[in-house]
């Protein structure tokens, strides 16, 4: 029988609202699959008649509890995600029927072993490099294995027609999100990057019956029509590196409050990932595999295409500087940051700043000071 968690009354109003919204969706018969990464093929989830929800932790909540089972030195995103799950504080995990996971990093890979004690978890084995022998063949088989997991979980059959319909739909969603991000190409941008990214990332939590594509397109039109009186002369910043949802307020929001514009995200939720579409006219499993294997995440080796993307996005969004966010314990992005710095500073001659941080507020003042100095550097450049 469907019920709310025992600690429901202790949640704040926003969390209660999220729980009730998904509770009503589940009451209406909707099936839910939780995901953690942009490598997860959501087309499979939709073709199985379910909705996908993002499960990545975005605050300090749950971290203390997670550290009773996970190392304190682990990435805060992993700890927050697991901690919220194990304490029933995440509505999206609580109401998920299963989890479709992936081996993007060692920390998450091992965390999934513990998470599988809470929910059914299927882990897709991602190739460590797209150019290695049999990479596409291996990843295509992983896509097929994931489909079998979902078929068994929901007692359904994923037909090629259902999969094709899901591919077409998800391509439309991606196209709408890319168009939304591109509002920030306008100079000056008519709306803050904080607001644009908030709308874009909300697509991971769409479980109502209204048209998601139409909703995003409507918001994009509204943003383009806005008139912003304080946009002239503000330096434009591209933010790269780790997923930034858990540090949005102390970095992105504060950056814009101090006088700069966040115009582009070069990360797993930004336009460099959303731009890839699935071929609608070929074998659906291989087409899905090819699309997702194009994603330029730091877990891939070699990963030179990511730096090509950074240079292209700097040009397209007319950025004046680059900030790289490296979460504590994220070794792959920490190593790649050296290359990013050299490309931005030496090859392009632009201001670059690396921020190593976590989800706590302890470094908030230090970050604010560094952001202010970085804005002055861009203004003087």
Coordinates of C-alpha atoms in Angstrom, one line a residue, residues 4-5 10 21 77 110 139 152 160 170 175 196 200 237 260 265 267 271 295 316 318 323 325 346 349 367 379:
X4 CA 4.2 8.6 3.0
X5 CA 7.5 8.2 5.0
X10 CA 9.3 16.9 10.1
X21 CA 3.1 15.9 -6.0
X77 CA 27.1 14.8 -4.4
X110 CA 30.5 1.5 -5.0
X139 CA 27.5 0.2 -24.7
X152 CA 11.2 -7.2 -15.8
X160 CA 10.7 -0.7 -31.3
X170 CA 13.2 13.1 -25.8
X175 CA 15.9 20.8 -28.5
X196 CA 17.5 29.9 -17.0
X200 CA 16.2 23.8 -17.6
X237 CA 30.9 34.0 -17.3
X260 CA 28.4 39.3 -13.5
X265 CA 27.1 25.9 -18.3
X267 CA 28.6 20.6 -17.6
X271 CA 24.0 22.7 -23.8
X295 CA 28.9 13.0 -24.0
X316 CA 29.1 31.2 -29.0
X318 CA 30.7 35.6 -25.8
X323 CA 35.0 29.6 -13.6
X325 CA 33.9 24.2 -10.1
X346 CA 47.3 30.5 -22.2
X349 CA 44.2 34.7 -23.0
X367 CA 34.2 32.3 -2.3
X379 CA 36.2 44.2 -16.0

